[in-house]
Short mmCIF file of C-alpha atoms in Angstrom, two decimals:
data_model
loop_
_atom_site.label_atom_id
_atom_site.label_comp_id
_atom_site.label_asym_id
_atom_site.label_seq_id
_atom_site.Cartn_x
_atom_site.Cartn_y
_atom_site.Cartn_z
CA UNK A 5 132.52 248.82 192.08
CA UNK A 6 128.77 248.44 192.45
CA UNK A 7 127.61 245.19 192.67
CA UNK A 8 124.27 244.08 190.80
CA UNK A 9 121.81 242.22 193.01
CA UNK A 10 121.50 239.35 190.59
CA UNK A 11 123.96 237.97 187.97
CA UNK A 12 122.99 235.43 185.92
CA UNK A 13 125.64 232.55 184.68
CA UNK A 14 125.90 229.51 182.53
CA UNK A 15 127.97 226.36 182.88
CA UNK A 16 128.60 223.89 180.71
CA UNK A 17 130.03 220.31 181.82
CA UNK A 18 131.14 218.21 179.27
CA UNK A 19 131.20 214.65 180.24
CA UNK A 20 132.00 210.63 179.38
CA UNK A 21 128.64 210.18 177.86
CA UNK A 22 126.76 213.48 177.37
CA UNK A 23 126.74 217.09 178.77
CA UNK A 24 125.12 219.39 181.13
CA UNK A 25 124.38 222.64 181.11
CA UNK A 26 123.06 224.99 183.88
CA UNK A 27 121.70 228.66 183.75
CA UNK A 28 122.94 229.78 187.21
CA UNK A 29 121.22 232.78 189.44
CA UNK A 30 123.78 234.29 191.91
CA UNK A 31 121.92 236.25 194.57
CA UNK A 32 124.07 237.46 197.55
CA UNK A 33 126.08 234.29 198.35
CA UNK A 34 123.55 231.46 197.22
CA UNK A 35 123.67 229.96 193.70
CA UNK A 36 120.68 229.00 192.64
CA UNK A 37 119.95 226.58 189.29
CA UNK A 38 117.14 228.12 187.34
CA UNK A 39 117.12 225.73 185.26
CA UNK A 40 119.35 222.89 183.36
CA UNK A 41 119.82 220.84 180.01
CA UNK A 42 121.12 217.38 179.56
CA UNK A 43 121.84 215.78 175.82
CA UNK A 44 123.24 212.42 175.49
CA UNK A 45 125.67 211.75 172.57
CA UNK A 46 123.74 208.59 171.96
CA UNK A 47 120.04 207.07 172.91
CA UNK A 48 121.91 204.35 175.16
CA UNK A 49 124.03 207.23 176.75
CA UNK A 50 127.27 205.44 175.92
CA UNK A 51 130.23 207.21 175.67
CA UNK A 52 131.37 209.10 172.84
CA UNK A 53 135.18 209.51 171.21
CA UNK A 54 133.96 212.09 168.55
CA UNK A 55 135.20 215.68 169.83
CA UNK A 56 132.54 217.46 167.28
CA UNK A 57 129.85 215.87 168.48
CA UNK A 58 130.60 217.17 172.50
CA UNK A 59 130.50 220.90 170.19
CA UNK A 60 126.96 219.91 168.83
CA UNK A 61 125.61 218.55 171.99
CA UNK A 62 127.25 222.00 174.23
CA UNK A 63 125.46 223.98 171.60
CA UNK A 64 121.77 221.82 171.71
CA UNK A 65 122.38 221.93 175.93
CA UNK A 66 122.69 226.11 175.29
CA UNK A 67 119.73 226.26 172.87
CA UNK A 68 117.61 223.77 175.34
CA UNK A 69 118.40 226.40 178.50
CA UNK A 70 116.60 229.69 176.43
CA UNK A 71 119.31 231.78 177.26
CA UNK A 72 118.37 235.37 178.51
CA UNK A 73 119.66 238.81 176.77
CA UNK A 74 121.21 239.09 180.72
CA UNK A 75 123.61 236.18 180.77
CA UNK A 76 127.22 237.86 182.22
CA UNK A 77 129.53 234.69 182.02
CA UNK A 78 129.75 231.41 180.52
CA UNK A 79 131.91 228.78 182.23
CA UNK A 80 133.47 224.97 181.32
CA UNK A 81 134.67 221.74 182.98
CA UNK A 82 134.31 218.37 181.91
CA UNK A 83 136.07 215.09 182.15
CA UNK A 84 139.57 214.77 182.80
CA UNK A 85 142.41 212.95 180.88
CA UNK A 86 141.06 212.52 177.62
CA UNK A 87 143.69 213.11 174.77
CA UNK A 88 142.06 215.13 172.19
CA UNK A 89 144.78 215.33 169.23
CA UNK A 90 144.79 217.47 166.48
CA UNK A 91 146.27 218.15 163.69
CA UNK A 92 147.94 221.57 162.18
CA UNK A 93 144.50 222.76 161.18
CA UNK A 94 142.91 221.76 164.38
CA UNK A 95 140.97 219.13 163.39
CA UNK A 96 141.50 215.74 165.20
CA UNK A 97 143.57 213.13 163.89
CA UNK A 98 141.66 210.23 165.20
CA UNK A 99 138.50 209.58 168.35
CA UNK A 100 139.66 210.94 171.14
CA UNK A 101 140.85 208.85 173.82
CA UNK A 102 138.95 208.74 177.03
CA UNK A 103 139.89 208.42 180.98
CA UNK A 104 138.11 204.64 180.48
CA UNK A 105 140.26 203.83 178.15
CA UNK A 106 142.75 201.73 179.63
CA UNK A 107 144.47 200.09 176.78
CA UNK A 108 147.47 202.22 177.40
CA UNK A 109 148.10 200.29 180.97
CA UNK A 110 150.68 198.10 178.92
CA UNK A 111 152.26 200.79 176.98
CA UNK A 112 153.06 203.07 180.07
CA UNK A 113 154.35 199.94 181.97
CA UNK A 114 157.10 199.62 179.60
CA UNK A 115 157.53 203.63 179.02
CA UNK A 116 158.36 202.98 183.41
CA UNK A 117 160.81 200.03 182.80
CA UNK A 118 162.72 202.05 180.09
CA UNK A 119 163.23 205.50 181.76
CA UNK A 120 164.32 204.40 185.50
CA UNK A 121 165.56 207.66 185.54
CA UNK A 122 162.09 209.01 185.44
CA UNK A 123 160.14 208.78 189.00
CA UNK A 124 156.46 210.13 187.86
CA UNK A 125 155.25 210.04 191.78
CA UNK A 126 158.57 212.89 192.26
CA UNK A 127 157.52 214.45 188.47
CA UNK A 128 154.29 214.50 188.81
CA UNK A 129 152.33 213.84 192.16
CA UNK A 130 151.04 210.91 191.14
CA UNK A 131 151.97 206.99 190.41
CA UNK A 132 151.67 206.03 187.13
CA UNK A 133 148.18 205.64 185.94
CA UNK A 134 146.61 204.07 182.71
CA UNK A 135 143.60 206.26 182.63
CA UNK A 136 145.82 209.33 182.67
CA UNK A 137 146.71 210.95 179.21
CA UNK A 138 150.18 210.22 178.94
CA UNK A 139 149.42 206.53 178.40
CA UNK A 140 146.63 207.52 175.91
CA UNK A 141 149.70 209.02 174.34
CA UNK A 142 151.99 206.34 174.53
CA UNK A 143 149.28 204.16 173.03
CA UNK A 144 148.67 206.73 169.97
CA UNK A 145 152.35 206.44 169.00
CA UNK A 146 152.47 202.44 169.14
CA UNK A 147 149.15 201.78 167.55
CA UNK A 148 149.30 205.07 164.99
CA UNK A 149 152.33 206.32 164.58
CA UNK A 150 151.64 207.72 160.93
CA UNK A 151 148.53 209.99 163.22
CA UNK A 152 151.10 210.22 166.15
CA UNK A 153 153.48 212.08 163.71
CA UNK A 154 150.62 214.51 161.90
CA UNK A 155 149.82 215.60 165.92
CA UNK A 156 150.64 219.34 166.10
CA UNK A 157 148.34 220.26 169.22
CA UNK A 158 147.04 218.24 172.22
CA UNK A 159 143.73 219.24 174.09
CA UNK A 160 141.17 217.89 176.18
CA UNK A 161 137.52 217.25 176.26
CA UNK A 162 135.82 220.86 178.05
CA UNK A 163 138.84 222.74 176.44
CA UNK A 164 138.42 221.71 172.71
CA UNK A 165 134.49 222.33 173.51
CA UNK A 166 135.26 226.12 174.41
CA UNK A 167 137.63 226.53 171.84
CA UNK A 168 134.76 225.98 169.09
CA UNK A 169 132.30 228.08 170.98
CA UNK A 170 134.26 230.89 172.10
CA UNK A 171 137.16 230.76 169.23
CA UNK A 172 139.78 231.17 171.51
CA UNK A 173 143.79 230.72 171.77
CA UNK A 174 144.51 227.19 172.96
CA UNK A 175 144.35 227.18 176.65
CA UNK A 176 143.88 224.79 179.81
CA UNK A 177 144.25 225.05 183.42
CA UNK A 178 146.30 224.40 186.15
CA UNK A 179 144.30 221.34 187.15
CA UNK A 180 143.29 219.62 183.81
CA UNK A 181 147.29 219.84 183.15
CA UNK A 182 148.01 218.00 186.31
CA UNK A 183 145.54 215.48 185.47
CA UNK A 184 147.91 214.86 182.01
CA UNK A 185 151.00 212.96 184.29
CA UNK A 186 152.95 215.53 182.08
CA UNK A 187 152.79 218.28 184.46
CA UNK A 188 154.58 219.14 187.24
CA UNK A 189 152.56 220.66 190.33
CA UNK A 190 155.22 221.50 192.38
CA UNK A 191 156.86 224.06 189.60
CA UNK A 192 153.56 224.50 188.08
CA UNK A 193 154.72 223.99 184.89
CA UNK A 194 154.85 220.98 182.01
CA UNK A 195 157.72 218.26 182.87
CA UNK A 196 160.13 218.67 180.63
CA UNK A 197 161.50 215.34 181.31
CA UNK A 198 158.50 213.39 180.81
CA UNK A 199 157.89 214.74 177.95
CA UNK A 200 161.12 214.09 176.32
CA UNK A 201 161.17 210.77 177.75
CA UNK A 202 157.63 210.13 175.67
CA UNK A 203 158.73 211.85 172.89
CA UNK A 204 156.11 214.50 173.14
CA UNK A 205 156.97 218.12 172.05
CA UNK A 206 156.25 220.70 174.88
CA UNK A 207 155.04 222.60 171.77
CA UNK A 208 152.14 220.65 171.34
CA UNK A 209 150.98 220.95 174.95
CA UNK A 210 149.10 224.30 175.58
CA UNK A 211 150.04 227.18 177.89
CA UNK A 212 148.28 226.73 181.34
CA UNK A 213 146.63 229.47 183.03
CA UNK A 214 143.86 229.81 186.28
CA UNK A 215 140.13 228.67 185.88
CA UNK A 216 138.94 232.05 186.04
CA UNK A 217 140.96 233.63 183.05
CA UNK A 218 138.93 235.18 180.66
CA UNK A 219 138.89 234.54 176.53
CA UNK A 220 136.84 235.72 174.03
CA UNK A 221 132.68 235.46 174.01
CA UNK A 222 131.24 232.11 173.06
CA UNK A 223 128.72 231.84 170.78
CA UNK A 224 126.17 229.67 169.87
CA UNK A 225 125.11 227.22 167.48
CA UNK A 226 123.39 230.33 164.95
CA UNK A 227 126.65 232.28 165.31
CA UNK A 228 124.83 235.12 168.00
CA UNK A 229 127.27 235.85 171.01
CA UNK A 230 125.89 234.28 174.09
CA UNK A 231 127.54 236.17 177.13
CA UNK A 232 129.96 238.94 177.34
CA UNK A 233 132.40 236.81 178.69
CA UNK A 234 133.60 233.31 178.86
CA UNK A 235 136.38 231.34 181.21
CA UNK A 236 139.05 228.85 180.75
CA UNK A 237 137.32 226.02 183.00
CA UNK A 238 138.75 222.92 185.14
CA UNK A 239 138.02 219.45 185.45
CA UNK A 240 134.48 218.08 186.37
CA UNK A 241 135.42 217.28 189.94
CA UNK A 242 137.19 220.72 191.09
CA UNK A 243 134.21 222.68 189.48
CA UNK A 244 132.04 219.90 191.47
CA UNK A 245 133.63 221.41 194.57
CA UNK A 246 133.69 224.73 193.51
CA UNK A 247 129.90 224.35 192.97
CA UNK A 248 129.62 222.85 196.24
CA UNK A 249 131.27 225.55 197.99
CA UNK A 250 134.09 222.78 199.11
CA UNK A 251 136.99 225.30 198.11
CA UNK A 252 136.19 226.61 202.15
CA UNK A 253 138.63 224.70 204.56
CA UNK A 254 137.26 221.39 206.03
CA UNK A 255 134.58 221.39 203.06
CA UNK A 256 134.74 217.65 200.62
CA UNK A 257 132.89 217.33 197.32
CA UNK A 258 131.53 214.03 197.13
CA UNK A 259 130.34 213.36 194.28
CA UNK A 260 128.49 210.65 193.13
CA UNK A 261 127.74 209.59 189.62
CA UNK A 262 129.35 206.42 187.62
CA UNK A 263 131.89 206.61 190.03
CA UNK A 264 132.03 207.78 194.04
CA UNK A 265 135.04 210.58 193.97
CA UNK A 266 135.78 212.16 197.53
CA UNK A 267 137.24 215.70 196.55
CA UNK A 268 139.28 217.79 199.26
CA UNK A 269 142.35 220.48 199.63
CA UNK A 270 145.69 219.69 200.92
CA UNK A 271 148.24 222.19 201.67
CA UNK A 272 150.97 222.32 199.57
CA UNK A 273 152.93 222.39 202.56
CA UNK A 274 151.71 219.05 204.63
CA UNK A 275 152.57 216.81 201.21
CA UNK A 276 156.11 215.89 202.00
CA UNK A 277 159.13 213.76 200.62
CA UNK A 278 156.97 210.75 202.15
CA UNK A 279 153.81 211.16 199.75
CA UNK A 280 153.31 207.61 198.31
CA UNK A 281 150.77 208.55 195.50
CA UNK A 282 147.95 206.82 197.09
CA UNK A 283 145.76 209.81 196.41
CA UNK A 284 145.08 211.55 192.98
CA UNK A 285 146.91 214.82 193.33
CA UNK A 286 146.06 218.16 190.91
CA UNK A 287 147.25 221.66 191.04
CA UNK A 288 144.49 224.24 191.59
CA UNK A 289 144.09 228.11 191.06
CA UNK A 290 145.97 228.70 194.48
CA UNK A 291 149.79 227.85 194.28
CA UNK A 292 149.63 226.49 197.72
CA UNK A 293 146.63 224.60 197.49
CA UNK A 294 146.20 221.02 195.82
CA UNK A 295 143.39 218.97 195.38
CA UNK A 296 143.25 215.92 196.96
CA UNK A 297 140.99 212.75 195.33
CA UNK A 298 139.84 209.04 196.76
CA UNK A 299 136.98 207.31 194.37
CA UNK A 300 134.91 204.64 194.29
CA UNK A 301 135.32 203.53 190.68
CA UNK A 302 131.40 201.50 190.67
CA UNK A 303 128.31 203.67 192.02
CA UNK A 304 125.81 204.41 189.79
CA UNK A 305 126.69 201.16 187.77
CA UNK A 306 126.68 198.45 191.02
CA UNK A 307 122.91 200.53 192.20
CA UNK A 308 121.56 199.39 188.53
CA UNK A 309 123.50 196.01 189.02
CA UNK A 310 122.07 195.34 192.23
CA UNK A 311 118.49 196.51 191.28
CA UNK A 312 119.18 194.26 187.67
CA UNK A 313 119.64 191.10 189.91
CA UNK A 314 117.19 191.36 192.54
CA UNK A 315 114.40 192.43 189.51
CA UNK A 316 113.57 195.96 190.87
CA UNK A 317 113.58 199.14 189.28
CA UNK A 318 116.49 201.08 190.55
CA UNK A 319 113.91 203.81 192.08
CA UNK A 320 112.48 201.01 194.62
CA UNK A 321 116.09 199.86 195.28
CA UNK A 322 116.60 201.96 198.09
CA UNK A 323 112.89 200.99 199.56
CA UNK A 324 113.62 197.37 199.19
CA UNK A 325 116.85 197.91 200.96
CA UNK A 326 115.02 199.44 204.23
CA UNK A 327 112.67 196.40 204.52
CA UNK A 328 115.46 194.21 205.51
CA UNK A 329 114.54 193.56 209.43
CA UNK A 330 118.03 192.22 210.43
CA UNK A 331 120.79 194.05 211.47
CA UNK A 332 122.99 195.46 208.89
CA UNK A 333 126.36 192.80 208.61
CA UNK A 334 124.99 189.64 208.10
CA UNK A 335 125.55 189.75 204.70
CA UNK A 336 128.94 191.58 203.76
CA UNK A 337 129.44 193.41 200.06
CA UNK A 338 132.33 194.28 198.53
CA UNK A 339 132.00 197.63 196.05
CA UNK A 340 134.76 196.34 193.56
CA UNK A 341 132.65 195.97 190.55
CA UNK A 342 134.94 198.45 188.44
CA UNK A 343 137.65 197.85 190.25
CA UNK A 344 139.46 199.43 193.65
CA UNK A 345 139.85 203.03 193.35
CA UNK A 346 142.18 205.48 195.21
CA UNK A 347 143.98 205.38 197.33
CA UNK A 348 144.12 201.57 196.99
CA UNK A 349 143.72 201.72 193.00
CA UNK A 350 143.65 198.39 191.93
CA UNK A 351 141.93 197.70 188.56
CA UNK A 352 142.47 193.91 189.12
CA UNK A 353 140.31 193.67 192.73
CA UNK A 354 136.79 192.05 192.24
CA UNK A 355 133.57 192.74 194.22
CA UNK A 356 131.83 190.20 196.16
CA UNK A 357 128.78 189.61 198.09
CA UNK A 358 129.04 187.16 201.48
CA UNK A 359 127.43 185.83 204.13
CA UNK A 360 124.44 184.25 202.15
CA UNK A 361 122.35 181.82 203.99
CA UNK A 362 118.92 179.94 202.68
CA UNK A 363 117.32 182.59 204.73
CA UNK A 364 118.68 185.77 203.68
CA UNK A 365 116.29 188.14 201.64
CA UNK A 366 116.33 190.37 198.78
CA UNK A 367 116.00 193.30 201.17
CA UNK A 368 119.03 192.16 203.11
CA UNK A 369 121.13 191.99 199.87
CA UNK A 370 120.09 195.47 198.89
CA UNK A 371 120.53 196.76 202.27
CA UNK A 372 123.92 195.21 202.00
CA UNK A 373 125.07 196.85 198.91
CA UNK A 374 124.37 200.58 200.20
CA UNK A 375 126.18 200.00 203.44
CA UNK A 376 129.07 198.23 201.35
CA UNK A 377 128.90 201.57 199.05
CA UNK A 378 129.08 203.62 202.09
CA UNK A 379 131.81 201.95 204.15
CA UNK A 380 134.30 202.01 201.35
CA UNK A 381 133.47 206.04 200.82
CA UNK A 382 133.99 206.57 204.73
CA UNK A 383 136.88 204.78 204.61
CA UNK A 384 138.46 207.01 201.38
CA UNK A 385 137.31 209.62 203.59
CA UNK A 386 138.71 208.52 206.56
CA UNK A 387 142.41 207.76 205.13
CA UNK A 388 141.79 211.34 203.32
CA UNK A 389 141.85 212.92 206.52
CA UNK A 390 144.87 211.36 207.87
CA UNK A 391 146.62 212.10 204.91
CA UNK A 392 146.90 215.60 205.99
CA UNK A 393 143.37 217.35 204.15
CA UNK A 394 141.13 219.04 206.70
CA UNK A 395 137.73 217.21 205.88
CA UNK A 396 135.11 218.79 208.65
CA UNK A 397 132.04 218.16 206.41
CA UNK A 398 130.92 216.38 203.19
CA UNK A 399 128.59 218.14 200.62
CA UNK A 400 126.77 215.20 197.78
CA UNK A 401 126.16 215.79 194.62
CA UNK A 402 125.24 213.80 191.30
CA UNK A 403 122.59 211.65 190.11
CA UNK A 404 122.70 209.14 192.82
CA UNK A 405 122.85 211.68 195.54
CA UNK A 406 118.96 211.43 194.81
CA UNK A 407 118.39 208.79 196.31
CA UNK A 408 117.42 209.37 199.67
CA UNK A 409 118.10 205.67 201.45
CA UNK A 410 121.99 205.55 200.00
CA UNK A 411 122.76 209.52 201.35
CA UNK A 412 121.00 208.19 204.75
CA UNK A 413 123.48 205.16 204.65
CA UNK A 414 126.44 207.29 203.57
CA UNK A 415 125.52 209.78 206.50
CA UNK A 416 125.40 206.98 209.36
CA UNK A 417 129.14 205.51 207.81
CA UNK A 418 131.00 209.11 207.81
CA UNK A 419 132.37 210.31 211.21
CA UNK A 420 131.23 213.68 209.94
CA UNK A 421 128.33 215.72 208.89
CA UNK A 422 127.19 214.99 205.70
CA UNK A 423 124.77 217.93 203.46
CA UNK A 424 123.23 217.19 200.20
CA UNK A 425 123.65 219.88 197.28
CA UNK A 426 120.26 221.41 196.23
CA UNK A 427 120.90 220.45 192.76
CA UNK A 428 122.69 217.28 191.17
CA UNK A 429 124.59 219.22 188.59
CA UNK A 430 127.40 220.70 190.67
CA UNK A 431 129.97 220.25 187.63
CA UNK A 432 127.76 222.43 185.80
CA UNK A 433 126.94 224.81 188.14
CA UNK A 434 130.58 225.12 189.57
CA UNK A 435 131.91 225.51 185.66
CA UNK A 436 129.13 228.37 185.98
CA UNK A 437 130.61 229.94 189.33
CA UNK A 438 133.65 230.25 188.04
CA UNK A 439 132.71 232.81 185.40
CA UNK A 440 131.34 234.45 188.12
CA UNK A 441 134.29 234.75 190.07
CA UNK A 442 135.79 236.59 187.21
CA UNK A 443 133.33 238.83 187.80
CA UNK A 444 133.52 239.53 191.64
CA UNK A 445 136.21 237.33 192.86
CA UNK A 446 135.88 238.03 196.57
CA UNK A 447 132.36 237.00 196.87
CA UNK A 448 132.92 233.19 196.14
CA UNK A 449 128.69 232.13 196.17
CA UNK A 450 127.70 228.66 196.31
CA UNK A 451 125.09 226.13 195.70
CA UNK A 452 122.65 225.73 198.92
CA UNK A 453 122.58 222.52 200.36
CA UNK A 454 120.55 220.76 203.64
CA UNK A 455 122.04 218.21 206.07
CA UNK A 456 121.25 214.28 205.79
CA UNK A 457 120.18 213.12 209.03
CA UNK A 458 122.18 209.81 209.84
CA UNK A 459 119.63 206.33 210.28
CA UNK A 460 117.98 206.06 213.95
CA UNK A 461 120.22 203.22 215.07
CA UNK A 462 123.85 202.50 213.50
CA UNK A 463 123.88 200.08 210.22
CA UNK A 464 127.21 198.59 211.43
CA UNK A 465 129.01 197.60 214.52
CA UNK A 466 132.98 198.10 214.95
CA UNK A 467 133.45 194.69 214.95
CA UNK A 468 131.70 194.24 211.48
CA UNK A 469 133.78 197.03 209.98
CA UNK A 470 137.01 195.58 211.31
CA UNK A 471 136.27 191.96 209.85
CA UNK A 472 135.14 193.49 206.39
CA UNK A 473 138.67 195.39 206.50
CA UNK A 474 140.64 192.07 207.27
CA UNK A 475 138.86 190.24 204.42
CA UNK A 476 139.70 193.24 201.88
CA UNK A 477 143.18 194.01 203.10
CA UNK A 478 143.90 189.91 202.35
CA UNK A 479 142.23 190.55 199.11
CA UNK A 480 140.32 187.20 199.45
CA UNK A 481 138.17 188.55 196.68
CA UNK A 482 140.32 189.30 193.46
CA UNK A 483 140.05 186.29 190.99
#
């Protein structure tokens, strides 16, 4: 079949507190943003629970991008784990329930201590986790039941989006299902005994198919058709990668935003009976591939922090930080603001910031919390790789990725090269690639990217980075 020289895509990424869309130029096997659309639910850009308004923001990001008569595909990801519940007309039976909501930690503690007979790490690849959606479920039937009982469909965030553009059968993916703690990735299909054990129908769960499978032609907000075709989707952070070009072997997504989330590929193969769940673990297109996750749960949130408390705005933060004239370790910090992410998760371990004499500047503080920012990602990194997932090179992408001094620090921690994306908006643009790989799925484009050039001299010494290991692994910091 002929191949056109150009095809032009659009992705749409709906996320915690607005969404993105990108109109996506696929020449040969470069992706290149033309252009791109951002709407906040809300002036403050806090997060929003109201499915219906993620539809009328997908549908002002569509109007914003000036769609051509030439678009080919349209394409979806967005946040994971939100439970989106309807009811038998398909309208939602309360706010959805987000990944940040964490109220259901309590609730799924007990669901574990009544079903011993239920190991979710052998179920489901993963340990149980409160910002996963079976405790947002769990919480809906203690705190609801009367809307618990009128729930005849469960969805999530980028598929209820594409539902009400494209008017589609209920769908989802292989890797938004895995990121439920009701799915099973080594059968590929919905655990039966989870679901019985949280007294959740598999009825109301919807049938899971790859990223790439087609449904019926979205429209916009004025009713006109927008592409020819449109895709299923997948989460934020495996259309990140796919952006990224990170589905090659030895290729990590690392992308940085309100959190830090290192992205890789594990054969199914290497995860044996001895996987402890350290690692966030979702099934992707490929039955023998699975995606492999470490975050950082504080980036873009400690930057502002940081540049809150030393009075800067948070574009001079990085400048500040390369004033300090003293070698980097003098003053230690501790990236726990939102808590310890994978594979360490612990929601209960603090930051901290050490080492502070009479003489120690605002420039060694900042300096202090990039390097702290980019230790703890080289170390996810680091323990990635020895789990088993070939990591060869990182590719950044996200809104912090602009800033030049935090990629330079990130580059001098990792023991490998480390590229920058050409464009922050990899969720986007990957949601976008994957309508084009319905298209020509052999090509597999990708978003360009250049490589970040480590500092001159190294920001830490061995000895620094074994002493800030000691004091974490003793936890001195967690109140």
């Amino acid at each position: 079949m002929a191949h056109p020289a150009v095809t032009i895509v659009v992705g749409i990424d709906v996320g915690t507190s607005g969404v993105k869309a990108s109109l996506v130029e696929v020449r040969e096997e470069i992706a290149v943003e033309l252009r791109s659309a951002a709407v906040a639910y809300f002036a403050d850009k806090t997060p929003c629970r109201d499915p219906d308004r993620w539809v009328s923001a997908s549908q002002e990001a569509l109007a914003r991008l000036e769609l051509p008569e030439t678009v080919e595909g349209i394409g979806f990801s967005g946040q994971m784990h939100a439970l989106v519940a309807l009811d038998d007309g398909g309208r939602p039976v309360q706010d959805a329930l987000l990944w940040l909501d964490y109220e259901g930690a309590e609730p799924l503690a007990r669901f574990v201590r009544a079903h011993p007979e239920i190991d979710l790490l052998a179920e489901t690849g993963n340990v149980a986790l409160p910002d996963f959606t079976l405790a947002k479920w769990l919480l809906l039937r203690e705190r609801a039941p009367d809307a618990a009982a009128r729930v005849a469909r469960i969805t999530h965030a980028k598929d209820y989006v594409r539902h009400a553009l494209c008017a589609d059968e209920w769908a989802t993916d292989w890797n938004e299902a895995s990121g439920t703690q009701i799915f099973d990735p080594w059968q590929r299909t919905w655990s039966a005994a989870v679901a019985a054990a949280a007294e959740l129908p598999i009825s109301l769960l919807a049938p899971v198919t790859e990223a790439t499978a087609e449904t019926r032609q979205p429209r916009s907000r004025d009713g006109a058709v927008v592409s020819s075709r449109c895709v299923v989707g997948t989460g934020d952070q495996a259309a990140a990668a796919r952006g990224v070009g990170a589905s090659r072997e030895g290729i990590v997504s690392l992308g940085l935003g309100t959190s830090g989330v290192v992205a890789g590929e594990i054969e199914l193969r290497v995860v044996g009976d001895d996987w402890d769940g350290g690692f966030h673990l979702f099934s992707l297109d490929s039955p023998e591939l699975l995606q492999i996750i470490g975050t950082v749960p504080s980036v873009g949130p400690t930057l502002a922090w940081a540049a809150r408390v030393l009075r800067v705005p948070i574009a001079d933060l990085g400048s500040l930080a390369s004033s300090a004239t003293s070698r980097p370790g003098r003053v230690l910090f501790f990236p726990y603001l939102g808590g310890r992410g994978a594979p360490h998760a612990d929601a209960a371990q603090t930051g901290a910031l050490t080492g502070l004499r009479e003489s120690t500047t605002d420039g060694e503080i900042a300096q202090a919390v990039y390097v702290g920012i980019a230790l703890e990602l080289a170390s996810v990194v680091d323990e990635m790789s020895r789990a088993g997932a070939a990591v060869r090179e990182i590719i950044c992408s996200g809104g912090p990725s602009r800033d030049p001094y935090l990629l330079e620090t990130i580059a001098t921690a990792l023991e490998v090269p480390c590229r920058s994306a050409s464009t922050v908006n990899a969720s986007s643009v990957g949601a976008a690639l994957l309508a084009y790989d319905a298209i020509d799925p052999m090509r597999r484009p990708r978003l360009a990217s250049h490589l970040v050039s480590p500092s001159r001299s190294p920001l830490y010494t061995e000895e620094w980075r074994a002493m800030r290991t000691a004091l974490v692994d003793q936890s001195s910091f967690r109140c």
